[in-house]
Amino acid sequence: MDKSEHFPGFDKLGRGAGNVLTGWLEIPLAVRRRYVSRDPVTTCVTGTAVGLAKGVTRTLVGAYEVVTFWLPYPEDFGPILPPLEYFSQTSPGQR
């Protein structure tokens, strides 16, 4: 392998590690998404439940990607989940 070539498995490894470390951020993100259209009690209950399910999923997918980073699955080392958009959201005061 030439030094200029890039092994895409390392992207998969980094993506997986990021998902393992940040999967829990799905919980506050789900609560925030639901806050706009529901009352506070419903928001906390449903947002936490949905966020917990998504967070566990993201963490498990991340663990899978870390363990299998050297395998070209899914096709061509592609992502299984879309990237977590927690840090790209604007805060309510910045709109």
PDB file of N, CA and C in Angstrom, residues 16-73:
ATOM      1  N   GLY A  16     -17.193   4.763  14.365  1.00  0.00           N
ATOM      2  CA  GLY A  16     -17.702   3.864  15.397  1.00  0.00           C
ATOM      3  C   GLY A  16     -17.344   4.340  16.790  1.00  0.00           C
ATOM      4  N   ALA A  17     -16.109   4.775  16.972  1.00  0.00           N
ATOM      5  CA  ALA A  17     -15.689   5.282  18.287  1.00  0.00           C
ATOM      6  C   ALA A  17     -16.496   6.526  18.652  1.00  0.00           C
ATOM      7  N   GLY A  18     -16.728   7.385  17.675  1.00  0.00           N
ATOM      8  CA  GLY A  18     -17.539   8.571  17.930  1.00  0.00           C
ATOM      9  C   GLY A  18     -18.960   8.219  18.325  1.00  0.00           C
ATOM     10  N   ASN A  19     -19.532   7.214  17.672  1.00  0.00           N
ATOM     11  CA  ASN A  19     -20.892   6.790  18.017  1.00  0.00           C
ATOM     12  C   ASN A  19     -20.944   6.168  19.407  1.00  0.00           C
ATOM     13  N   VAL A  20     -19.933   5.417  19.776  1.00  0.00           N
ATOM     14  CA  VAL A  20     -19.897   4.814  21.116  1.00  0.00           C
ATOM     15  C   VAL A  20     -19.818   5.911  22.179  1.00  0.00           C
ATOM     16  N   LEU A  21     -18.994   6.906  21.942  1.00  0.00           N
ATOM     17  CA  LEU A  21     -18.784   7.958  22.942  1.00  0.00           C
ATOM     18  C   LEU A  21     -19.917   8.978  23.010  1.00  0.00           C
ATOM     19  N   THR A  22     -20.624   9.192  21.909  1.00  0.00           N
ATOM     20  CA  THR A  22     -21.642  10.243  21.886  1.00  0.00           C
ATOM     21  C   THR A  22     -23.067   9.724  21.717  1.00  0.00           C
ATOM     22  N   GLY A  23     -23.276   8.430  21.781  1.00  0.00           N
ATOM     23  CA  GLY A  23     -24.619   7.876  21.613  1.00  0.00           C
ATOM     24  C   GLY A  23     -25.616   8.435  22.614  1.00  0.00           C
ATOM     25  N   TRP A  24     -25.169   8.721  23.817  1.00  0.00           N
ATOM     26  CA  TRP A  24     -26.052   9.245  24.868  1.00  0.00           C
ATOM     27  C   TRP A  24     -26.619  10.621  24.514  1.00  0.00           C
ATOM     28  N   LEU A  25     -25.987  11.350  23.591  1.00  0.00           N
ATOM     29  CA  LEU A  25     -26.475  12.675  23.215  1.00  0.00           C
ATOM     30  C   LEU A  25     -27.807  12.612  22.466  1.00  0.00           C
ATOM     31  N   GLU A  26     -28.196  11.411  22.051  1.00  0.00           N
ATOM     32  CA  GLU A  26     -29.499  11.263  21.404  1.00  0.00           C
ATOM     33  C   GLU A  26     -30.634  11.608  22.377  1.00  0.00           C
ATOM     34  N   ILE A  27     -30.426  11.424  23.680  1.00  0.00           N
ATOM     35  CA  ILE A  27     -31.485  11.680  24.663  1.00  0.00           C
ATOM     36  C   ILE A  27     -31.852  13.169  24.720  1.00  0.00           C
ATOM     37  N   PRO A  28     -30.902  14.078  24.998  1.00  0.00           N
ATOM     38  CA  PRO A  28     -31.304  15.489  25.025  1.00  0.00           C
ATOM     39  C   PRO A  28     -31.740  16.008  23.652  1.00  0.00           C
ATOM     40  N   LEU A  29     -31.191  15.443  22.582  1.00  0.00           N
ATOM     41  CA  LEU A  29     -31.596  15.869  21.247  1.00  0.00           C
ATOM     42  C   LEU A  29     -33.054  15.493  20.974  1.00  0.00           C
ATOM     43  N   ALA A  30     -33.465  14.300  21.381  1.00  0.00           N
ATOM     44  CA  ALA A  30     -34.857  13.869  21.194  1.00  0.00           C
ATOM     45  C   ALA A  30     -35.804  14.706  22.049  1.00  0.00           C
ATOM     46  N   VAL A  31     -35.404  15.027  23.272  1.00  0.00           N
ATOM     47  CA  VAL A  31     -36.245  15.876  24.131  1.00  0.00           C
ATOM     48  C   VAL A  31     -36.398  17.253  23.489  1.00  0.00           C
ATOM     49  N   ARG A  32     -35.318  17.786  22.974  1.00  0.00           N
ATOM     50  CA  ARG A  32     -35.357  19.118  22.342  1.00  0.00           C
ATOM     51  C   ARG A  32     -36.259  19.116  21.110  1.00  0.00           C
ATOM     52  N   ARG A  33     -36.178  18.076  20.298  1.00  0.00           N
ATOM     53  CA  ARG A  33     -37.017  18.002  19.096  1.00  0.00           C
ATOM     54  C   ARG A  33     -38.494  17.942  19.451  1.00  0.00           C
ATOM     55  N   ARG A  34     -38.833  17.249  20.538  1.00  0.00           N
ATOM     56  CA  ARG A  34     -40.229  17.095  20.923  1.00  0.00           C
ATOM     57  C   ARG A  34     -40.760  18.296  21.708  1.00  0.00           C
ATOM     58  N   TYR A  35     -39.895  19.102  22.263  1.00  0.00           N
ATOM     59  CA  TYR A  35     -40.311  20.221  23.103  1.00  0.00           C
ATOM     60  C   TYR A  35     -41.145  21.247  22.335  1.00  0.00           C
ATOM     61  N   VAL A  36     -40.876  21.397  21.082  1.00  0.00           N
ATOM     62  CA  VAL A  36     -41.552  22.406  20.271  1.00  0.00           C
ATOM     63  C   VAL A  36     -43.043  22.111  20.128  1.00  0.00           C
ATOM     64  N   SER A  37     -43.427  20.856  20.048  1.00  0.00           N
ATOM     65  CA  SER A  37     -44.807  20.528  19.718  1.00  0.00           C
ATOM     66  C   SER A  37     -45.618  19.888  20.841  1.00  0.00           C
ATOM     67  N   ARG A  38     -45.057  19.719  22.018  1.00  0.00           N
ATOM     68  CA  ARG A  38     -45.786  19.022  23.088  1.00  0.00           C
ATOM     69  C   ARG A  38     -45.611  19.738  24.422  1.00  0.00           C
ATOM     70  N   ASP A  39     -46.439  19.328  25.376  1.00  0.00           N
ATOM     71  CA  ASP A  39     -46.325  19.893  26.716  1.00  0.00           C
ATOM     72  C   ASP A  39     -45.085  19.326  27.419  1.00  0.00           C
ATOM     73  N   PRO A  40     -44.608  19.960  28.488  1.00  0.00           N
ATOM     74  CA  PRO A  40     -43.357  19.551  29.136  1.00  0.00           C
ATOM     75  C   PRO A  40     -43.343  18.112  29.667  1.00  0.00           C
ATOM     76  N   VAL A  41     -44.441  17.642  30.237  1.00  0.00           N
ATOM     77  CA  VAL A  41     -44.451  16.282  30.796  1.00  0.00           C
ATOM     78  C   VAL A  41     -44.328  15.254  29.677  1.00  0.00           C
ATOM     79  N   THR A  42     -45.130  15.417  28.630  1.00  0.00           N
ATOM     80  CA  THR A  42     -45.060  14.508  27.493  1.00  0.00           C
ATOM     81  C   THR A  42     -43.689  14.572  26.841  1.00  0.00           C
ATOM     82  N   THR A  43     -43.153  15.773  26.755  1.00  0.00           N
ATOM     83  CA  THR A  43     -41.829  15.950  26.177  1.00  0.00           C
ATOM     84  C   THR A  43     -40.778  15.152  26.932  1.00  0.00           C
ATOM     85  N   CYS A  44     -40.770  15.262  28.235  1.00  0.00           N
ATOM     86  CA  CYS A  44     -39.773  14.545  29.040  1.00  0.00           C
ATOM     87  C   CYS A  44     -39.922  13.038  28.920  1.00  0.00           C
ATOM     88  N   VAL A  45     -41.154  12.556  28.966  1.00  0.00           N
ATOM     89  CA  VAL A  45     -41.378  11.109  28.924  1.00  0.00           C
ATOM     90  C   VAL A  45     -41.059  10.542  27.547  1.00  0.00           C
ATOM     91  N   THR A  46     -41.698  11.086  26.512  1.00  0.00           N
ATOM     92  CA  THR A  46     -41.489  10.528  25.173  1.00  0.00           C
ATOM     93  C   THR A  46     -40.095  10.852  24.635  1.00  0.00           C
ATOM     94  N   GLY A  47     -39.626  12.052  24.908  1.00  0.00           N
ATOM     95  CA  GLY A  47     -38.289  12.419  24.444  1.00  0.00           C
ATOM     96  C   GLY A  47     -37.208  11.544  25.049  1.00  0.00           C
ATOM     97  N   THR A  48     -37.332  11.267  26.341  1.00  0.00           N
ATOM     98  CA  THR A  48     -36.358  10.408  27.005  1.00  0.00           C
ATOM     99  C   THR A  48     -36.432   8.981  26.474  1.00  0.00           C
ATOM    100  N   ALA A  49     -37.640   8.475  26.287  1.00  0.00           N
ATOM    101  CA  ALA A  49     -37.801   7.104  25.789  1.00  0.00           C
ATOM    102  C   ALA A  49     -37.247   6.960  24.366  1.00  0.00           C
ATOM    103  N   VAL A  50     -37.620   7.885  23.492  1.00  0.00           N
ATOM    104  CA  VAL A  50     -37.134   7.829  22.106  1.00  0.00           C
ATOM    105  C   VAL A  50     -35.624   8.052  22.073  1.00  0.00           C
ATOM    106  N   GLY A  51     -35.141   9.018  22.825  1.00  0.00           N
ATOM    107  CA  GLY A  51     -33.704   9.288  22.871  1.00  0.00           C
ATOM    108  C   GLY A  51     -32.909   8.121  23.412  1.00  0.00           C
ATOM    109  N   LEU A  52     -33.445   7.450  24.428  1.00  0.00           N
ATOM    110  CA  LEU A  52     -32.770   6.283  24.984  1.00  0.00           C
ATOM    111  C   LEU A  52     -32.674   5.159  23.948  1.00  0.00           C
ATOM    112  N   ALA A  53     -33.766   4.933  23.240  1.00  0.00           N
ATOM    113  CA  ALA A  53     -33.753   3.896  22.198  1.00  0.00           C
ATOM    114  C   ALA A  53     -32.751   4.236  21.091  1.00  0.00           C
ATOM    115  N   LYS A  54     -32.766   5.487  20.636  1.00  0.00           N
ATOM    116  CA  LYS A  54     -31.826   5.900  19.596  1.00  0.00           C
ATOM    117  C   LYS A  54     -30.386   5.889  20.105  1.00  0.00           C
ATOM    118  N   GLY A  55     -30.192   6.283  21.360  1.00  0.00           N
ATOM    119  CA  GLY A  55     -28.845   6.288  21.936  1.00  0.00           C
ATOM    120  C   GLY A  55     -28.269   4.894  22.061  1.00  0.00           C
ATOM    121  N   VAL A  56     -29.082   3.953  22.514  1.00  0.00           N
ATOM    122  CA  VAL A  56     -28.621   2.568  22.616  1.00  0.00           C
ATOM    123  C   VAL A  56     -28.298   2.027  21.225  1.00  0.00           C
ATOM    124  N   THR A  57     -29.158   2.325  20.261  1.00  0.00           N
ATOM    125  CA  THR A  57     -28.910   1.885  18.884  1.00  0.00           C
ATOM    126  C   THR A  57     -27.604   2.457  18.358  1.00  0.00           C
ATOM    127  N   ARG A  58     -27.400   3.769  18.536  1.00  0.00           N
ATOM    128  CA  ARG A  58     -26.175   4.411  18.040  1.00  0.00           C
ATOM    129  C   ARG A  58     -24.935   3.827  18.722  1.00  0.00           C
ATOM    130  N   THR A  59     -25.017   3.585  20.018  1.00  0.00           N
ATOM    131  CA  THR A  59     -23.883   3.028  20.749  1.00  0.00           C
ATOM    132  C   THR A  59     -23.563   1.611  20.272  1.00  0.00           C
ATOM    133  N   LEU A  60     -24.584   0.791  20.071  1.00  0.00           N
ATOM    134  CA  LEU A  60     -24.361  -0.579  19.603  1.00  0.00           C
ATOM    135  C   LEU A  60     -23.832  -0.614  18.170  1.00  0.00           C
ATOM    136  N   VAL A  61     -24.346   0.246  17.310  1.00  0.00           N
ATOM    137  CA  VAL A  61     -23.827   0.331  15.941  1.00  0.00           C
ATOM    138  C   VAL A  61     -22.376   0.795  15.969  1.00  0.00           C
ATOM    139  N   GLY A  62     -22.065   1.745  16.847  1.00  0.00           N
ATOM    140  CA  GLY A  62     -20.681   2.207  16.982  1.00  0.00           C
ATOM    141  C   GLY A  62     -19.759   1.095  17.443  1.00  0.00           C
ATOM    142  N   ALA A  63     -20.218   0.297  18.397  1.00  0.00           N
ATOM    143  CA  ALA A  63     -19.404  -0.836  18.863  1.00  0.00           C
ATOM    144  C   ALA A  63     -19.188  -1.831  17.734  1.00  0.00           C
ATOM    145  N   TYR A  64     -20.221  -2.086  16.932  1.00  0.00           N
ATOM    146  CA  TYR A  64     -20.093  -2.973  15.773  1.00  0.00           C
ATOM    147  C   TYR A  64     -19.046  -2.431  14.801  1.00  0.00           C
ATOM    148  N   GLU A  65     -19.092  -1.119  14.530  1.00  0.00           N
ATOM    149  CA  GLU A  65     -18.142  -0.526  13.591  1.00  0.00           C
ATOM    150  C   GLU A  65     -16.715  -0.573  14.127  1.00  0.00           C
ATOM    151  N   VAL A  66     -16.539  -0.415  15.425  1.00  0.00           N
ATOM    152  CA  VAL A  66     -15.196  -0.496  16.014  1.00  0.00           C
ATOM    153  C   VAL A  66     -14.643  -1.916  15.891  1.00  0.00           C
ATOM    154  N   VAL A  67     -15.481  -2.889  16.210  1.00  0.00           N
ATOM    155  CA  VAL A  67     -15.019  -4.287  16.193  1.00  0.00           C
ATOM    156  C   VAL A  67     -14.763  -4.771  14.769  1.00  0.00           C
ATOM    157  N   THR A  68     -15.530  -4.280  13.801  1.00  0.00           N
ATOM    158  CA  THR A  68     -15.411  -4.778  12.422  1.00  0.00           C
ATOM    159  C   THR A  68     -14.816  -3.743  11.473  1.00  0.00           C
ATOM    160  N   PHE A  69     -14.024  -2.816  11.971  1.00  0.00           N
ATOM    161  CA  PHE A  69     -13.520  -1.739  11.114  1.00  0.00           C
ATOM    162  C   PHE A  69     -12.707  -2.245   9.938  1.00  0.00           C
ATOM    163  N   TRP A  70     -12.128  -3.405  10.021  1.00  0.00           N
ATOM    164  CA  TRP A  70     -11.278  -3.938   8.958  1.00  0.00           C
ATOM    165  C   TRP A  70     -12.073  -4.690   7.895  1.00  0.00           C
ATOM    166  N   LEU A  71     -13.373  -4.925   8.128  1.00  0.00           N
ATOM    167  CA  LEU A  71     -14.234  -5.600   7.151  1.00  0.00           C
ATOM    168  C   LEU A  71     -14.950  -4.572   6.286  1.00  0.00           C
ATOM    169  N   PRO A  72     -15.054  -4.808   4.985  1.00  0.00           N
ATOM    170  CA  PRO A  72     -15.713  -3.828   4.101  1.00  0.00           C
ATOM    171  C   PRO A  72     -17.235  -3.913   4.126  1.00  0.00           C
ATOM    172  N   TYR A  73     -17.816  -4.118   5.298  1.00  0.00           N
ATOM    173  CA  TYR A  73     -19.274  -4.181   5.434  1.00  0.00           C
ATOM    174  C   TYR A  73     -19.731  -3.061   6.349  1.00  0.00           C
TER     175      TYR A  73
END
